[in-house]
mmCIF file of C-alpha atoms in Angstrom:
data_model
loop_
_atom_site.group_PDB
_atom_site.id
_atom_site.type_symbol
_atom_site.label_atom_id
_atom_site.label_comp_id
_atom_site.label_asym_id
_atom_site.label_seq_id
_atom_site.Cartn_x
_atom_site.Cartn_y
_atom_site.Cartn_z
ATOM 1 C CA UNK Q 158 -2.335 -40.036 -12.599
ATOM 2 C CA UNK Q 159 -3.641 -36.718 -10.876
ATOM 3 C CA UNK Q 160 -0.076 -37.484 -8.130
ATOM 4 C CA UNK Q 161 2.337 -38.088 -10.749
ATOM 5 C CA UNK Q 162 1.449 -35.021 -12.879
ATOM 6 C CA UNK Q 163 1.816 -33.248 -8.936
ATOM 7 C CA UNK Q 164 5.087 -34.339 -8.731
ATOM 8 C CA UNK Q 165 6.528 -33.328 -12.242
ATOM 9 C CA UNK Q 166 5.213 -30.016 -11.580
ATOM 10 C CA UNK Q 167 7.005 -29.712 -8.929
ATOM 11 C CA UNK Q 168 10.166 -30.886 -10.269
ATOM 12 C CA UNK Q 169 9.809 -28.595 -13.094
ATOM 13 C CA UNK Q 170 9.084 -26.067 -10.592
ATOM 14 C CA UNK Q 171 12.056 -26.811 -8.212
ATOM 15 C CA UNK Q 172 14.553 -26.995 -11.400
ATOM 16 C CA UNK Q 173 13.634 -23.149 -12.113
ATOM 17 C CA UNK Q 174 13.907 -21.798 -9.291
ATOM 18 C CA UNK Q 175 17.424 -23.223 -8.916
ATOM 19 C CA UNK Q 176 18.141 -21.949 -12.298
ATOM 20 C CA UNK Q 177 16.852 -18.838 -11.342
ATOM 21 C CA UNK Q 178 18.811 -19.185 -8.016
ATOM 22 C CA UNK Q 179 22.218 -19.681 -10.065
ATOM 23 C CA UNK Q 180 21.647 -17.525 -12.183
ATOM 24 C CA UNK Q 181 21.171 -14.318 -9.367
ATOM 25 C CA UNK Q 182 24.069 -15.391 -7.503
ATOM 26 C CA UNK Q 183 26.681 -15.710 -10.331
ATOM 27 C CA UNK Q 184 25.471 -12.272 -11.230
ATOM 28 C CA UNK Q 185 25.854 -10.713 -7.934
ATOM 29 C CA UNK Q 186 29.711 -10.868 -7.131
ATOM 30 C CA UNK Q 187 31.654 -7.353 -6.832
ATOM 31 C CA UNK Q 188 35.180 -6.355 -6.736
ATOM 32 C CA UNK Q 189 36.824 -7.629 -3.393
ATOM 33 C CA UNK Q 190 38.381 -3.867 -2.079
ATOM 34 C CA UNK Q 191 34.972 -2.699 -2.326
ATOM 35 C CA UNK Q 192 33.628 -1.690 1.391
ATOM 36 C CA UNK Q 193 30.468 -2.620 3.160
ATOM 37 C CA UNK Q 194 27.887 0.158 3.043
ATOM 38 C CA UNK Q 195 28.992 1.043 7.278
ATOM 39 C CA UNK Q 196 32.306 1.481 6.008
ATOM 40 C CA UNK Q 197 32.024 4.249 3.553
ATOM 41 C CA UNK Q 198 33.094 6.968 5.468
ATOM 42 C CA UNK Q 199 36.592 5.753 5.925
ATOM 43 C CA UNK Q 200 37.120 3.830 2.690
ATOM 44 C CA UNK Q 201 40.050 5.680 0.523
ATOM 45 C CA UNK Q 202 40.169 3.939 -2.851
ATOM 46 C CA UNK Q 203 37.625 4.670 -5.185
ATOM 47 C CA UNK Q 204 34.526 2.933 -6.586
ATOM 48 C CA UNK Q 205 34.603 0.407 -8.806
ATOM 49 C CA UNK Q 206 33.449 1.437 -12.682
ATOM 50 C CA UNK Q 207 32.541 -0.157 -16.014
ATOM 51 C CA UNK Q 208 32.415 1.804 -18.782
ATOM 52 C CA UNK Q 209 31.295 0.681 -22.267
ATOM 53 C CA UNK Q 210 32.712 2.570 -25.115
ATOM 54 C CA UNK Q 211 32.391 1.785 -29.077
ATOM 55 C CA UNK Q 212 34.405 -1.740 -29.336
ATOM 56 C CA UNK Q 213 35.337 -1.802 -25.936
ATOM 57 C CA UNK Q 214 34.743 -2.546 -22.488
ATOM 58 C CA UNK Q 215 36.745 -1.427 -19.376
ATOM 59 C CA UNK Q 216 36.240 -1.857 -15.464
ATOM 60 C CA UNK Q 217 38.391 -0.790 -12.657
ATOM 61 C CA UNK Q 218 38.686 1.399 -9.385
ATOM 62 C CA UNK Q 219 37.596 5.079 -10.550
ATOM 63 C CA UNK Q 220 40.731 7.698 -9.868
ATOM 64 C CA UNK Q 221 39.880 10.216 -10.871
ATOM 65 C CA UNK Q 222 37.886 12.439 -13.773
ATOM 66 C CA UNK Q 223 40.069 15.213 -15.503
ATOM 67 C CA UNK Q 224 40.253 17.153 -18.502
ATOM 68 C CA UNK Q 225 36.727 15.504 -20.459
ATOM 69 C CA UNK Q 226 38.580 11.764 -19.353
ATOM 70 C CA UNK Q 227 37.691 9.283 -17.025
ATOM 71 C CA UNK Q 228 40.530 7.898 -15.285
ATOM 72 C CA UNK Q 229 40.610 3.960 -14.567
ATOM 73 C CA UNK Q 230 43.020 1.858 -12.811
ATOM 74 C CA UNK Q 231 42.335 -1.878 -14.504
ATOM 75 C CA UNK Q 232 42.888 -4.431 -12.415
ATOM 76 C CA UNK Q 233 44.255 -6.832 -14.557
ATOM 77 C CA UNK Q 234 47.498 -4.511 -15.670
ATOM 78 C CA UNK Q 235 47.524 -2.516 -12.351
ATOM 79 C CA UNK Q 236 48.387 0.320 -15.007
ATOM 80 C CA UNK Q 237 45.849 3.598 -15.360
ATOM 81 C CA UNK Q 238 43.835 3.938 -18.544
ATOM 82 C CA UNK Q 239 42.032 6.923 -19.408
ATOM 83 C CA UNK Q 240 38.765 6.903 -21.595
ATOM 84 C CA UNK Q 241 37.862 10.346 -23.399
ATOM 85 C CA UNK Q 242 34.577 10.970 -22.109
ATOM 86 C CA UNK Q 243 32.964 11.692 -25.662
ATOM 87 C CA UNK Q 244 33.666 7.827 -26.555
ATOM 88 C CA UNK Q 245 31.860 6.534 -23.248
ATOM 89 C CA UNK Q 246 28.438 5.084 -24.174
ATOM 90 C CA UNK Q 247 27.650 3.461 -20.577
ATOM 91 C CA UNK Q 248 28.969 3.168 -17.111
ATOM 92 C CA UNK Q 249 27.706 1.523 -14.177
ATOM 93 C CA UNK Q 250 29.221 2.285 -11.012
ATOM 94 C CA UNK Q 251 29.241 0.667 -7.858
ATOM 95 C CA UNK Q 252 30.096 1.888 -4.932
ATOM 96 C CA UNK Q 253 30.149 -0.783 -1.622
ATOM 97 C CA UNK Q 254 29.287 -4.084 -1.203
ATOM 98 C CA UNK Q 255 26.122 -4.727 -1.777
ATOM 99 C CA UNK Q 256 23.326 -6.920 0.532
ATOM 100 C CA UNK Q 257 23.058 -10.272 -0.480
ATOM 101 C CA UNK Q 258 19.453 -11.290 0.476
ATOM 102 C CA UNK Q 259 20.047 -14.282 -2.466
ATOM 103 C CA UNK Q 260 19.597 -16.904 0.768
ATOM 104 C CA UNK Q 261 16.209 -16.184 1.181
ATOM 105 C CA UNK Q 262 14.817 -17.307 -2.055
ATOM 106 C CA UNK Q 263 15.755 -21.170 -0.972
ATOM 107 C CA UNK Q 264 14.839 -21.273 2.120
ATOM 108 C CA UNK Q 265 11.319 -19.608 1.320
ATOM 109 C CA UNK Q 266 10.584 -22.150 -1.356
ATOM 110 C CA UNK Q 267 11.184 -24.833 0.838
ATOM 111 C CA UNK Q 268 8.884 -23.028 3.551
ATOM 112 C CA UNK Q 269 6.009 -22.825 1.025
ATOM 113 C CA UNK Q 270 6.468 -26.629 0.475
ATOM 114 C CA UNK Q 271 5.496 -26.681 4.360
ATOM 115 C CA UNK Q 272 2.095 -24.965 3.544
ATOM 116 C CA UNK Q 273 0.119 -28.126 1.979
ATOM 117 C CA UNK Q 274 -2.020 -27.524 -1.059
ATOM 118 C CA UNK Q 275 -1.526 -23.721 -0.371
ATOM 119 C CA UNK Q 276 1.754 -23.646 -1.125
ATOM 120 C CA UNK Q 277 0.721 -23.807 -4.778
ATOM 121 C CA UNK Q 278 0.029 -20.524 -4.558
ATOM 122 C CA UNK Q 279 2.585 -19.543 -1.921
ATOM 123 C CA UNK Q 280 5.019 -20.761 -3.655
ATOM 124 C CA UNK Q 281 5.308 -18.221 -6.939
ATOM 125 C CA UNK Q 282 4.506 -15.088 -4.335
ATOM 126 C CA UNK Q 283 7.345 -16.591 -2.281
ATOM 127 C CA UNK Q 284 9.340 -16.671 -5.341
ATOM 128 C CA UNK Q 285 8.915 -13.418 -7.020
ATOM 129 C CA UNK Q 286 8.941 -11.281 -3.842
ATOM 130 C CA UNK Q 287 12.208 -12.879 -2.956
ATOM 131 C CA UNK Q 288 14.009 -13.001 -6.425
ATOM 132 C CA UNK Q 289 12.636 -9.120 -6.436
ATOM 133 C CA UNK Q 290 14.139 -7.968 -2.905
ATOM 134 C CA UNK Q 291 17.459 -9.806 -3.669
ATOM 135 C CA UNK Q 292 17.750 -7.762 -7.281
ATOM 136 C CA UNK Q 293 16.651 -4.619 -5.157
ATOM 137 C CA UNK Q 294 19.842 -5.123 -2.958
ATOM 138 C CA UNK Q 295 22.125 -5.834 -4.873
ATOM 139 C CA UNK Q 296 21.580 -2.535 -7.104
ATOM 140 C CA UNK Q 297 20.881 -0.316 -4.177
ATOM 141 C CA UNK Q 298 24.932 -0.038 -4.161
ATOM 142 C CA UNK Q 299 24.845 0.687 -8.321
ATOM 143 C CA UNK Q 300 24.236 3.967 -10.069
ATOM 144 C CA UNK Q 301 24.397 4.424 -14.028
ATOM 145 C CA UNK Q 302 24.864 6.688 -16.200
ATOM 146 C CA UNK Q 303 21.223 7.200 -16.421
ATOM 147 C CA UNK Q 304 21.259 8.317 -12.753
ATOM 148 C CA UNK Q 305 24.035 10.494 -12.663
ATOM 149 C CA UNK Q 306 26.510 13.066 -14.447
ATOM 150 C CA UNK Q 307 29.979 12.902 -14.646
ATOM 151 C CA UNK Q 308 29.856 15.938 -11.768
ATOM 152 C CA UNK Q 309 28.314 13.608 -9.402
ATOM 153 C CA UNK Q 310 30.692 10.625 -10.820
ATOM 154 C CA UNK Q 311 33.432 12.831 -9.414
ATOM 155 C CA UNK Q 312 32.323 11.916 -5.648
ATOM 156 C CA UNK Q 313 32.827 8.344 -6.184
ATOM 157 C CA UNK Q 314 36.899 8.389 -7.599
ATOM 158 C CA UNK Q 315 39.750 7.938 -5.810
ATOM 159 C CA UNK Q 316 40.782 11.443 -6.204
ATOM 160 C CA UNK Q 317 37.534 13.276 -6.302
ATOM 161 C CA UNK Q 318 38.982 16.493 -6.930
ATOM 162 C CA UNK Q 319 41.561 15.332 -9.667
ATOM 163 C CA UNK Q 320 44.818 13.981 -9.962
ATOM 164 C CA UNK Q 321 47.379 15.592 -7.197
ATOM 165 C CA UNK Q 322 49.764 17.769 -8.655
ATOM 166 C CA UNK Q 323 53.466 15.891 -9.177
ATOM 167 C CA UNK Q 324 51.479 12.089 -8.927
ATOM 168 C CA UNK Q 325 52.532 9.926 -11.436
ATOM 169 C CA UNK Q 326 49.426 7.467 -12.431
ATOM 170 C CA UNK Q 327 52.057 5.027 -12.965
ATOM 171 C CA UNK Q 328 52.819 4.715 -9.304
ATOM 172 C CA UNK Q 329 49.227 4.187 -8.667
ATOM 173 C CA UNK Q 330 48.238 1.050 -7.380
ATOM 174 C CA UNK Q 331 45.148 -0.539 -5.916
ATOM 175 C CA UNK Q 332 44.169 -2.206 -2.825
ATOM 176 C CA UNK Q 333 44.734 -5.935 -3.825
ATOM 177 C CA UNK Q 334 48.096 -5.046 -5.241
ATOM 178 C CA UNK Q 335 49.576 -3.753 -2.221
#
């Protein structure tokens, strides 16, 4: 009796943690032209943006900001929208690729199965220090609007110091339309 009550724990236990599992990874994909973190220096599109405003919800690389607008290029129309900055309630911001460090919740659950009647306790330490470290990565690439002004945001666009005089923003297109 005392075994099979064992073993549904664990199956209950082993079904969360691959819900928790698919849950982090399906949440952790970014835009493909973003660069890894060693290859800031040289990357020359901007960071990728979502911005929440009342009704509405856009994401795309981040020209440029200009005249109290932020200026997006959306990737589904390959066309540049611009978002008056009074209407923008939220943006989030990323800026590279982040690290995935999602692997290591998996292979440290099966580890603590490996530790005998310790790994009952192993197990949830295993478990929350990994699911914590692999949120941690993924947002150390992520700023919000909590974090920073639209003076920093600036940094991050395309065209940091504003459109270039005589560029069209229709002739503006991003890295996986090329």
């Amino acid at each position: 009796m005392k075994l099979k009550h064992s073993c549904i724990m664990r199956n209950r236990i082993l079904l969360a943690e691959i819900l928790l599992l698919a849950m982090l990874l399906s949440g952790c994909s970014s835009s493909g032209y973003l660069p890894s973190v060693k290859n800031l220096g040289v990357n020359q599109y901007g960071s990728l943006i979502m911005v929440r405003v009342p009704g509405q919800y856009f994401d795309g690389e981040l020209i440029a900001i200009e005249n109290e607008e932020i200026i997006i290029l959306s990737p589904e129309t390959n066309t540049c929208v611009s978002i008056p900055m009074e209407n923008v309630k939220k943006f989030k911001l990323t800026y590279a690729k982040s690290t995935q460090y999602g692997w290591t919740i998996p292979l440290l659950t099966i580890s603590a199965f490996s530790h005998g009647i310790i790994g009952i306790s192993t197990l949830p330490l295993n478990l929350i220090v990994t699911i914590w470290v692999t949120i941690a990565g993924n947002n150390a690439t992520r700023y919000t609007d909590k974090k920073m002004t639209y003076e920093e945001l600036k940094m991050f666009a395309r065209f940091p110091q504003g459109i270039p005089e005589g560029l069209d923003l229709s002739s503006i297109r991003g890295k996986e339309y090329n």
